[in-house]
Amino acid sequence: MEKKKVALPLVCHGHSRPVVDLFYSPITPDGYFLISASKDSTPMLRNGETGDWIGTFEGHKGAVWSSCLDTNALRVASASADFSAKLWDALTGDELHSFEHKHIVRACAFSEDTHHLLTGGVEKILRIFDLNRLDAAPREVDNSPGSIRTVAWLHSDQTILSSCSDTSGVRFWDLRSGKIVQTLETKSPVTSAEVSQDGRYITTADGSTVKFWDSNHFELVKSYDMPCNVESASLEPKHGNKFIAGGEDMWVHVFDFHTGKELGCNKGHHGPIHCVRFAPGGESYASGSEDGTIRIWLTSPVSREESDAVRGNAPNPKVKAVVDEVNRKIKSSLHIGTA
């Protein structure tokens, strides 16, 4: 009798409050990594493949709304309700700098060349900090129509995008002029905006709709109505043939990119899902929830027989053999605070 395929995630505990943002690093010589932001004020770094905890970054005094890794996974940035964005050493956990703001910081993103950090928040100002001159005043772009919710870089760091918590649409800013050059129209405020790994698409979630846009021509490519209000969506990076979405119904939905047909539905969270993201190789994806957990799901569900190796936080032995040496190297140099 054929074994029924079921999705059995790795469940990552550690946060004491809702997980509101997830970010995967690119694949590095030491593997790839997952950073999570939470209302408990402590971003957490994990092995992206196994979900194993590596370290916790301690220093914020308010909820952390966003966190990210630079291209080489050597530095972490975090945006917080304590009116600051912080820069951290990803290997040691040391705080390298605190960029003070005048209100809540909701979003942050490293430039592709890793030389700049972009932030945005309730002040309605986009700030670009020079990471080679940490004490220098940032460049400011202050024409955002509302409180900034998401930020990202594209076009080889020549363009930045932002969306607002209280205003619909996505805006694109030309860094040379500091002006808005394009706006993507949506019915509701955009709660998630992801630039695809190849830079070709921008995936947005607004209300109960997921849209895909051509990042070069700013044209709408696909638009799909979701079964509920979704807060986040992510496009599979390797083949681009499926996408995931999560929101208020507490389930992670998997869809066909070309047709919009629902391919699967992963249940397990006990609260609304705030963020979903594909791993850089597309073999798995992560979800962060109001319930304080991160769940890592395999893109191709395993059978119950195979699942014994991946239940809870125990990684598949084949994967673990490869990753253990990576973890050993990294942890030997860490003195990051314990969870």
mmCIF file of C-alpha atoms in Angstrom:
data_model
loop_
_atom_site.group_PDB
_atom_site.id
_atom_site.type_symbol
_atom_site.label_atom_id
_atom_site.label_comp_id
_atom_site.label_asym_id
_atom_site.label_seq_id
_atom_site.Cartn_x
_atom_site.Cartn_y
_atom_site.Cartn_z
ATOM 1 C CA MET A 1 0.000 0.000 0.000
ATOM 2 C CA GLU A 2 1.446 3.371 -0.979
ATOM 3 C CA LYS A 3 2.381 5.632 1.886
ATOM 4 C CA LYS A 4 0.363 8.862 1.994
ATOM 5 C CA LYS A 5 2.516 11.965 1.674
ATOM 6 C CA VAL A 6 2.090 14.353 4.563
ATOM 7 C CA ALA A 7 3.862 17.539 5.559
ATOM 8 C CA LEU A 8 5.706 17.140 8.858
ATOM 9 C CA PRO A 9 7.648 20.276 9.734
ATOM 10 C CA LEU A 10 10.677 20.909 11.860
ATOM 11 C CA VAL A 11 9.316 22.941 14.770
ATOM 12 C CA CYS A 12 11.701 25.603 16.048
ATOM 13 C CA HIS A 13 10.995 26.879 19.546
ATOM 14 C CA GLY A 14 12.841 29.641 21.385
ATOM 15 C CA HIS A 15 10.865 32.841 20.934
ATOM 16 C CA SER A 16 8.546 33.784 23.796
ATOM 17 C CA ARG A 17 6.317 36.064 21.709
ATOM 18 C CA PRO A 18 5.019 36.180 18.113
ATOM 19 C CA VAL A 19 7.455 35.693 15.225
ATOM 20 C CA VAL A 20 6.839 38.568 12.814
ATOM 21 C CA ASP A 21 9.599 38.316 10.211
ATOM 22 C CA LEU A 22 11.861 35.679 8.636
ATOM 23 C CA PHE A 23 14.859 36.076 6.342
ATOM 24 C CA TYR A 24 17.048 33.465 4.649
ATOM 25 C CA SER A 25 20.633 34.243 3.714
ATOM 26 C CA PRO A 26 21.922 33.283 0.275
ATOM 27 C CA ILE A 27 23.835 29.999 0.123
ATOM 28 C CA THR A 28 27.349 30.584 1.494
ATOM 29 C CA PRO A 29 30.413 28.287 1.727
ATOM 30 C CA ASP A 30 29.170 27.406 5.232
ATOM 31 C CA GLY A 31 25.576 26.692 4.175
ATOM 32 C CA TYR A 32 22.648 29.050 4.548
ATOM 33 C CA PHE A 33 21.048 30.633 7.579
ATOM 34 C CA LEU A 34 17.675 31.803 8.858
ATOM 35 C CA ILE A 35 17.175 34.898 11.008
ATOM 36 C CA SER A 36 13.881 35.558 12.791
ATOM 37 C CA ALA A 37 12.411 38.730 14.287
ATOM 38 C CA SER A 38 10.014 38.602 17.209
ATOM 39 C CA LYS A 39 8.075 40.816 19.549
ATOM 40 C CA ASP A 40 10.209 39.330 22.358
ATOM 41 C CA SER A 41 12.999 41.783 21.289
ATOM 42 C CA THR A 42 15.607 39.094 20.487
ATOM 43 C CA PRO A 43 16.388 38.103 16.876
ATOM 44 C CA MET A 44 17.489 34.468 16.579
ATOM 45 C CA LEU A 45 19.902 32.901 14.110
ATOM 46 C CA ARG A 46 19.426 29.301 12.960
ATOM 47 C CA ASN A 47 20.912 26.860 10.525
ATOM 48 C CA GLY A 48 18.604 27.313 7.545
ATOM 49 C CA GLU A 49 18.603 23.656 6.590
ATOM 50 C CA THR A 50 18.002 21.985 9.930
ATOM 51 C CA GLY A 51 16.465 24.772 12.006
ATOM 52 C CA ASP A 52 19.124 24.227 14.685
ATOM 53 C CA TRP A 53 19.538 27.260 16.932
ATOM 54 C CA ILE A 54 22.878 29.047 16.601
ATOM 55 C CA GLY A 55 22.481 32.223 18.631
ATOM 56 C CA THR A 56 20.329 35.022 20.008
ATOM 57 C CA PHE A 57 21.102 38.724 19.600
ATOM 58 C CA GLU A 58 20.443 40.563 22.854
ATOM 59 C CA GLY A 59 20.254 44.338 23.202
ATOM 60 C CA HIS A 60 16.929 45.676 21.930
ATOM 61 C CA LYS A 61 14.445 47.034 24.455
ATOM 62 C CA GLY A 62 11.331 46.675 22.320
ATOM 63 C CA ALA A 63 9.721 44.394 19.772
ATOM 64 C CA VAL A 64 11.906 43.595 16.770
ATOM 65 C CA TRP A 65 9.814 43.945 13.606
ATOM 66 C CA SER A 66 12.398 43.012 10.992
ATOM 67 C CA SER A 67 15.787 41.317 10.750
ATOM 68 C CA CYS A 68 18.049 40.336 7.879
ATOM 69 C CA LEU A 69 21.492 38.973 6.989
ATOM 70 C CA ASP A 70 23.922 40.476 4.517
ATOM 71 C CA THR A 71 24.885 38.640 1.317
ATOM 72 C CA ASN A 72 27.773 36.791 3.008
ATOM 73 C CA ALA A 73 25.813 36.037 6.206
ATOM 74 C CA LEU A 74 28.491 37.817 8.231
ATOM 75 C CA ARG A 75 26.341 40.616 9.641
ATOM 76 C CA VAL A 76 22.790 40.914 10.933
ATOM 77 C CA ALA A 77 20.565 43.986 10.979
ATOM 78 C CA SER A 78 17.423 44.426 13.059
ATOM 79 C CA ALA A 79 14.657 47.047 13.200
ATOM 80 C CA SER A 80 12.869 47.658 16.479
ATOM 81 C CA ALA A 81 10.088 49.414 18.314
ATOM 82 C CA ASP A 82 12.759 50.872 20.637
ATOM 83 C CA PHE A 83 13.402 53.559 17.963
ATOM 84 C CA SER A 84 16.596 51.926 16.732
ATOM 85 C CA ALA A 85 18.068 49.693 14.066
ATOM 86 C CA LYS A 86 21.085 47.652 15.124
ATOM 87 C CA LEU A 87 23.991 46.110 13.258
ATOM 88 C CA TRP A 88 25.430 42.867 14.642
ATOM 89 C CA ASP A 89 28.355 40.560 13.986
ATOM 90 C CA ALA A 90 26.687 37.296 12.905
ATOM 91 C CA LEU A 91 29.640 35.173 14.057
ATOM 92 C CA THR A 92 30.144 36.578 17.552
ATOM 93 C CA GLY A 93 26.769 38.159 18.335
ATOM 94 C CA ASP A 94 28.449 41.471 19.187
ATOM 95 C CA GLU A 95 26.508 44.668 18.571
ATOM 96 C CA LEU A 96 28.538 46.668 16.056
ATOM 97 C CA HIS A 97 26.398 49.810 15.988
ATOM 98 C CA SER A 98 23.001 51.210 16.919
ATOM 99 C CA PHE A 99 21.357 53.578 14.434
ATOM 100 C CA GLU A 100 19.031 55.835 16.397
ATOM 101 C CA HIS A 101 15.660 56.900 14.953
ATOM 102 C CA LYS A 102 12.882 59.139 16.253
ATOM 103 C CA HIS A 103 10.119 56.555 16.113
ATOM 104 C CA ILE A 104 9.443 52.824 15.623
ATOM 105 C CA VAL A 105 11.575 51.177 12.918
ATOM 106 C CA ARG A 106 9.568 48.549 11.028
ATOM 107 C CA ALA A 107 11.866 47.375 8.234
ATOM 108 C CA CYS A 108 15.533 47.017 7.291
ATOM 109 C CA ALA A 109 17.503 45.615 4.359
ATOM 110 C CA PHE A 110 21.163 45.288 3.385
ATOM 111 C CA SER A 111 22.182 46.434 -0.085
ATOM 112 C CA GLU A 112 23.366 43.658 -2.382
ATOM 113 C CA ASP A 113 26.950 44.953 -2.194
ATOM 114 C CA THR A 114 26.640 44.931 1.643
ATOM 115 C CA HIS A 115 27.888 48.541 1.945
ATOM 116 C CA HIS A 116 24.564 50.139 2.938
ATOM 117 C CA LEU A 117 21.630 49.521 5.241
ATOM 118 C CA LEU A 118 18.120 50.733 4.376
ATOM 119 C CA THR A 119 15.560 51.385 7.115
ATOM 120 C CA GLY A 120 11.979 52.610 7.289
ATOM 121 C CA GLY A 121 9.235 52.961 9.844
ATOM 122 C CA VAL A 122 6.618 55.142 11.471
ATOM 123 C CA GLU A 123 8.550 58.353 10.701
ATOM 124 C CA LYS A 124 7.702 57.902 6.984
ATOM 125 C CA ILE A 125 11.392 58.413 6.159
ATOM 126 C CA LEU A 126 13.616 56.012 4.242
ATOM 127 C CA ARG A 127 17.164 56.164 5.601
ATOM 128 C CA ILE A 128 20.282 54.787 3.925
ATOM 129 C CA PHE A 129 23.244 54.252 6.248
ATOM 130 C CA ASP A 130 26.814 53.888 5.000
ATOM 131 C CA LEU A 131 28.206 50.806 6.739
ATOM 132 C CA ASN A 132 31.758 51.872 5.972
ATOM 133 C CA ARG A 133 31.167 55.101 7.938
ATOM 134 C CA LEU A 134 28.950 54.067 10.826
ATOM 135 C CA ASP A 135 28.903 57.472 12.510
ATOM 136 C CA ALA A 136 28.058 59.395 9.342
ATOM 137 C CA ALA A 137 24.598 60.908 8.968
ATOM 138 C CA PRO A 138 22.333 58.773 6.747
ATOM 139 C CA ARG A 139 20.893 59.818 3.453
ATOM 140 C CA GLU A 140 17.178 60.494 3.922
ATOM 141 C CA VAL A 141 14.274 60.135 1.494
ATOM 142 C CA ASP A 142 11.211 61.592 3.178
ATOM 143 C CA ASN A 143 8.327 61.575 0.713
ATOM 144 C CA SER A 144 6.700 58.319 1.802
ATOM 145 C CA PRO A 145 2.908 58.779 1.948
ATOM 146 C CA GLY A 146 2.534 56.645 5.065
ATOM 147 C CA SER A 147 4.193 54.628 7.818
ATOM 148 C CA ILE A 148 6.698 52.316 6.104
ATOM 149 C CA ARG A 149 6.031 48.571 6.445
ATOM 150 C CA THR A 150 8.472 46.886 4.024
ATOM 151 C CA VAL A 151 11.687 47.858 2.217
ATOM 152 C CA ALA A 152 13.938 46.136 -0.337
ATOM 153 C CA TRP A 153 16.725 46.834 -2.833
ATOM 154 C CA LEU A 154 16.704 45.941 -6.526
ATOM 155 C CA HIS A 155 18.321 46.790 -9.874
ATOM 156 C CA SER A 156 21.852 46.315 -8.493
ATOM 157 C CA ASP A 157 21.160 48.684 -5.591
ATOM 158 C CA GLN A 158 20.009 51.497 -7.884
ATOM 159 C CA THR A 159 16.354 51.267 -6.829
ATOM 160 C CA ILE A 160 14.590 50.757 -3.524
ATOM 161 C CA LEU A 161 10.999 49.751 -2.921
ATOM 162 C CA SER A 162 8.736 50.369 0.020
ATOM 163 C CA SER A 163 5.180 49.707 1.083
ATOM 164 C CA CYS A 164 3.150 51.353 3.825
ATOM 165 C CA SER A 165 1.081 50.073 6.733
ATOM 166 C CA ASP A 166 -1.785 52.494 6.098
ATOM 167 C CA THR A 167 -1.591 53.185 2.342
ATOM 168 C CA SER A 168 -2.024 50.760 -0.550
ATOM 169 C CA GLY A 169 0.549 50.196 -3.277
ATOM 170 C CA VAL A 170 4.303 49.693 -3.629
ATOM 171 C CA ARG A 171 6.584 52.601 -4.469
ATOM 172 C CA PHE A 172 9.922 52.523 -6.276
ATOM 173 C CA TRP A 173 12.555 55.160 -5.637
ATOM 174 C CA ASP A 174 15.444 55.974 -7.947
ATOM 175 C CA LEU A 175 18.449 56.468 -5.685
ATOM 176 C CA ARG A 176 20.114 58.888 -8.074
ATOM 177 C CA SER A 177 17.227 61.362 -7.939
ATOM 178 C CA GLY A 178 15.583 60.337 -4.661
ATOM 179 C CA LYS A 179 12.236 60.470 -6.462
ATOM 180 C CA ILE A 180 9.408 57.959 -6.825
ATOM 181 C CA VAL A 181 9.648 56.586 -10.370
ATOM 182 C CA GLN A 182 6.835 54.016 -10.254
ATOM 183 C CA THR A 183 3.928 52.897 -8.086
ATOM 184 C CA LEU A 184 2.302 49.471 -8.213
ATOM 185 C CA GLU A 185 -1.408 49.787 -7.458
ATOM 186 C CA THR A 186 -3.054 47.440 -4.955
ATOM 187 C CA LYS A 187 -6.447 47.476 -3.260
ATOM 188 C CA SER A 188 -5.082 47.104 0.283
ATOM 189 C CA PRO A 189 -1.847 47.981 2.091
ATOM 190 C CA VAL A 190 0.976 45.632 1.102
ATOM 191 C CA THR A 191 2.106 43.591 4.106
ATOM 192 C CA SER A 192 4.804 41.598 2.281
ATOM 193 C CA ALA A 193 7.019 42.461 -0.691
ATOM 194 C CA GLU A 194 9.694 40.010 -1.822
ATOM 195 C CA VAL A 195 12.147 40.411 -4.692
ATOM 196 C CA SER A 196 12.777 37.018 -6.312
ATOM 197 C CA GLN A 197 16.236 35.510 -6.116
ATOM 198 C CA ASP A 198 16.866 36.142 -9.823
ATOM 199 C CA GLY A 199 15.515 39.680 -9.537
ATOM 200 C CA ARG A 200 12.815 39.001 -12.113
ATOM 201 C CA TYR A 201 9.665 39.171 -9.986
ATOM 202 C CA ILE A 202 8.289 41.062 -7.030
ATOM 203 C CA THR A 203 5.802 39.073 -4.945
ATOM 204 C CA THR A 204 3.307 41.105 -2.915
ATOM 205 C CA ALA A 205 0.561 40.233 -0.462
ATOM 206 C CA ASP A 206 -2.253 42.699 0.140
ATOM 207 C CA GLY A 207 -5.469 41.711 1.893
ATOM 208 C CA SER A 208 -6.631 38.442 0.332
ATOM 209 C CA THR A 209 -4.600 38.828 -2.870
ATOM 210 C CA VAL A 210 -1.122 37.688 -3.924
ATOM 211 C CA LYS A 211 0.360 39.426 -6.955
ATOM 212 C CA PHE A 212 3.481 38.917 -9.061
ATOM 213 C CA TRP A 213 5.041 41.863 -10.862
ATOM 214 C CA ASP A 214 7.741 42.192 -13.492
ATOM 215 C CA SER A 215 10.488 44.037 -11.620
ATOM 216 C CA ASN A 216 11.963 45.615 -14.736
ATOM 217 C CA HIS A 217 8.818 46.806 -16.493
ATOM 218 C CA PHE A 218 6.653 47.135 -13.342
ATOM 219 C CA GLU A 219 3.821 45.220 -15.031
ATOM 220 C CA LEU A 220 1.392 42.869 -13.305
ATOM 221 C CA VAL A 221 2.193 39.274 -14.319
ATOM 222 C CA LYS A 222 -0.179 37.232 -12.130
ATOM 223 C CA SER A 223 -2.834 37.992 -9.525
ATOM 224 C CA TYR A 224 -4.545 35.357 -7.407
ATOM 225 C CA ASP A 225 -7.310 35.575 -4.818
ATOM 226 C CA MET A 226 -6.488 33.704 -1.639
ATOM 227 C CA PRO A 227 -8.861 31.694 0.577
ATOM 228 C CA CYS A 228 -8.352 34.196 3.419
ATOM 229 C CA ASN A 229 -6.489 37.387 4.268
ATOM 230 C CA VAL A 230 -2.790 36.620 3.877
ATOM 231 C CA GLU A 231 0.039 38.574 5.463
ATOM 232 C CA SER A 232 2.945 37.083 3.537
ATOM 233 C CA ALA A 233 3.806 35.250 0.304
ATOM 234 C CA SER A 234 6.989 33.858 -1.238
ATOM 235 C CA LEU A 235 7.924 32.517 -4.686
ATOM 236 C CA GLU A 236 9.909 29.266 -5.028
ATOM 237 C CA PRO A 237 13.381 30.485 -6.063
ATOM 238 C CA LYS A 238 14.821 27.621 -8.106
ATOM 239 C CA HIS A 239 12.100 26.821 -10.637
ATOM 240 C CA GLY A 240 9.571 29.577 -9.943
ATOM 241 C CA ASN A 241 6.726 27.118 -10.430
ATOM 242 C CA LYS A 242 4.993 27.457 -7.060
ATOM 243 C CA PHE A 243 4.451 29.918 -4.275
ATOM 244 C CA ILE A 244 3.383 29.872 -0.643
ATOM 245 C CA ALA A 245 1.120 32.160 1.349
ATOM 246 C CA GLY A 246 0.158 32.399 5.009
ATOM 247 C CA GLY A 247 -2.177 34.527 7.072
ATOM 248 C CA GLU A 248 -5.129 34.629 9.390
ATOM 249 C CA ASP A 249 -6.341 31.025 8.930
ATOM 250 C CA MET A 250 -3.100 29.696 10.518
ATOM 251 C CA TRP A 251 -2.294 27.456 7.514
ATOM 252 C CA VAL A 252 0.564 27.588 5.014
ATOM 253 C CA HIS A 253 -0.941 27.271 1.541
ATOM 254 C CA VAL A 254 1.058 26.063 -1.490
ATOM 255 C CA PHE A 255 -0.055 27.132 -4.966
ATOM 256 C CA ASP A 256 0.913 26.562 -8.587
ATOM 257 C CA PHE A 257 2.463 29.778 -9.909
ATOM 258 C CA HIS A 258 1.127 29.348 -13.447
ATOM 259 C CA THR A 259 -2.497 28.412 -12.652
ATOM 260 C CA GLY A 260 -3.096 29.520 -9.063
ATOM 261 C CA LYS A 261 -4.332 26.022 -8.170
ATOM 262 C CA GLU A 262 -3.810 25.094 -4.533
ATOM 263 C CA LEU A 263 -1.334 22.208 -4.338
ATOM 264 C CA GLY A 264 -1.211 21.733 -0.585
ATOM 265 C CA CYS A 265 -2.145 23.109 2.797
ATOM 266 C CA ASN A 266 0.114 22.714 5.834
ATOM 267 C CA LYS A 267 -1.531 22.814 9.229
ATOM 268 C CA GLY A 268 0.208 23.018 12.574
ATOM 269 C CA HIS A 269 0.460 26.610 13.775
ATOM 270 C CA HIS A 270 -1.810 27.721 16.615
ATOM 271 C CA GLY A 271 -2.030 31.380 15.634
ATOM 272 C CA PRO A 272 -2.094 33.575 12.531
ATOM 273 C CA ILE A 273 0.958 33.338 10.271
ATOM 274 C CA HIS A 274 2.927 36.571 9.947
ATOM 275 C CA CYS A 275 5.673 35.535 7.538
ATOM 276 C CA VAL A 276 6.529 32.783 5.044
ATOM 277 C CA ARG A 277 9.764 32.465 3.091
ATOM 278 C CA PHE A 278 11.355 29.887 0.791
ATOM 279 C CA ALA A 279 14.891 28.682 1.505
ATOM 280 C CA PRO A 280 17.390 29.841 -1.165
ATOM 281 C CA GLY A 281 17.509 26.414 -2.847
ATOM 282 C CA GLY A 282 13.741 25.948 -2.799
ATOM 283 C CA GLU A 283 13.894 22.586 -1.029
ATOM 284 C CA SER A 284 12.062 23.893 2.035
ATOM 285 C CA TYR A 285 10.235 26.930 3.367
ATOM 286 C CA ALA A 286 9.664 28.487 6.775
ATOM 287 C CA SER A 287 6.666 30.034 8.475
ATOM 288 C CA GLY A 288 6.587 32.313 11.521
ATOM 289 C CA SER A 289 3.467 32.686 13.621
ATOM 290 C CA GLU A 290 1.654 34.483 16.403
ATOM 291 C CA ASP A 291 2.158 31.255 18.385
ATOM 292 C CA GLY A 292 5.889 32.076 18.760
ATOM 293 C CA THR A 293 7.178 29.149 16.705
ATOM 294 C CA ILE A 294 8.947 28.785 13.378
ATOM 295 C CA ARG A 295 8.083 25.758 11.284
ATOM 296 C CA ILE A 296 10.287 24.551 8.436
ATOM 297 C CA TRP A 297 8.425 22.506 5.830
ATOM 298 C CA LEU A 298 9.923 20.328 3.092
ATOM 299 C CA THR A 299 8.762 21.429 -0.355
ATOM 300 C CA SER A 300 8.128 17.768 -1.278
ATOM 301 C CA PRO A 301 6.301 16.165 1.676
ATOM 302 C CA VAL A 302 7.848 13.007 3.105
ATOM 303 C CA SER A 303 6.032 9.799 3.984
ATOM 304 C CA ARG A 304 5.237 8.941 7.574
ATOM 305 C CA GLU A 305 7.907 6.227 7.442
ATOM 306 C CA GLU A 306 10.537 8.779 6.465
ATOM 307 C CA SER A 307 9.260 11.363 8.912
ATOM 308 C CA ASP A 308 10.804 9.754 12.000
ATOM 309 C CA ALA A 309 14.078 11.418 11.028
ATOM 310 C CA VAL A 310 12.612 14.904 10.754
ATOM 311 C CA ARG A 311 10.089 15.009 13.575
ATOM 312 C CA GLY A 312 10.526 17.823 16.099
ATOM 313 C CA ASN A 313 13.942 19.457 15.941
ATOM 314 C CA ALA A 314 15.861 16.339 14.846
ATOM 315 C CA PRO A 315 17.201 16.763 11.295
ATOM 316 C CA ASN A 316 17.353 14.039 8.664
ATOM 317 C CA PRO A 317 20.579 12.042 9.332
ATOM 318 C CA LYS A 318 21.787 12.554 5.760
ATOM 319 C CA VAL A 319 21.367 16.288 6.129
ATOM 320 C CA LYS A 320 22.750 16.317 9.650
ATOM 321 C CA ALA A 321 26.014 14.663 8.623
ATOM 322 C CA VAL A 322 26.699 17.467 6.179
ATOM 323 C CA VAL A 323 25.648 20.241 8.538
ATOM 324 C CA ASP A 324 27.249 19.126 11.799
ATOM 325 C CA GLU A 325 30.700 20.222 10.684
ATOM 326 C CA VAL A 326 29.316 23.615 9.632
ATOM 327 C CA ASN A 327 27.683 24.058 13.021
ATOM 328 C CA ARG A 328 30.845 22.989 14.811
ATOM 329 C CA LYS A 329 32.902 25.594 12.977
ATOM 330 C CA ILE A 330 30.399 28.351 13.593
ATOM 331 C CA LYS A 331 29.608 27.576 17.214
ATOM 332 C CA SER A 332 33.269 27.308 18.122
ATOM 333 C CA SER A 333 33.601 31.018 17.365
ATOM 334 C CA LEU A 334 30.345 32.133 18.974
ATOM 335 C CA HIS A 335 29.678 33.782 22.282
ATOM 336 C CA ILE A 336 26.139 34.770 21.385
ATOM 337 C CA GLY A 337 23.698 34.951 24.297
ATOM 338 C CA THR A 338 21.825 31.766 25.138
ATOM 339 C CA ALA A 339 18.122 31.432 24.477
#
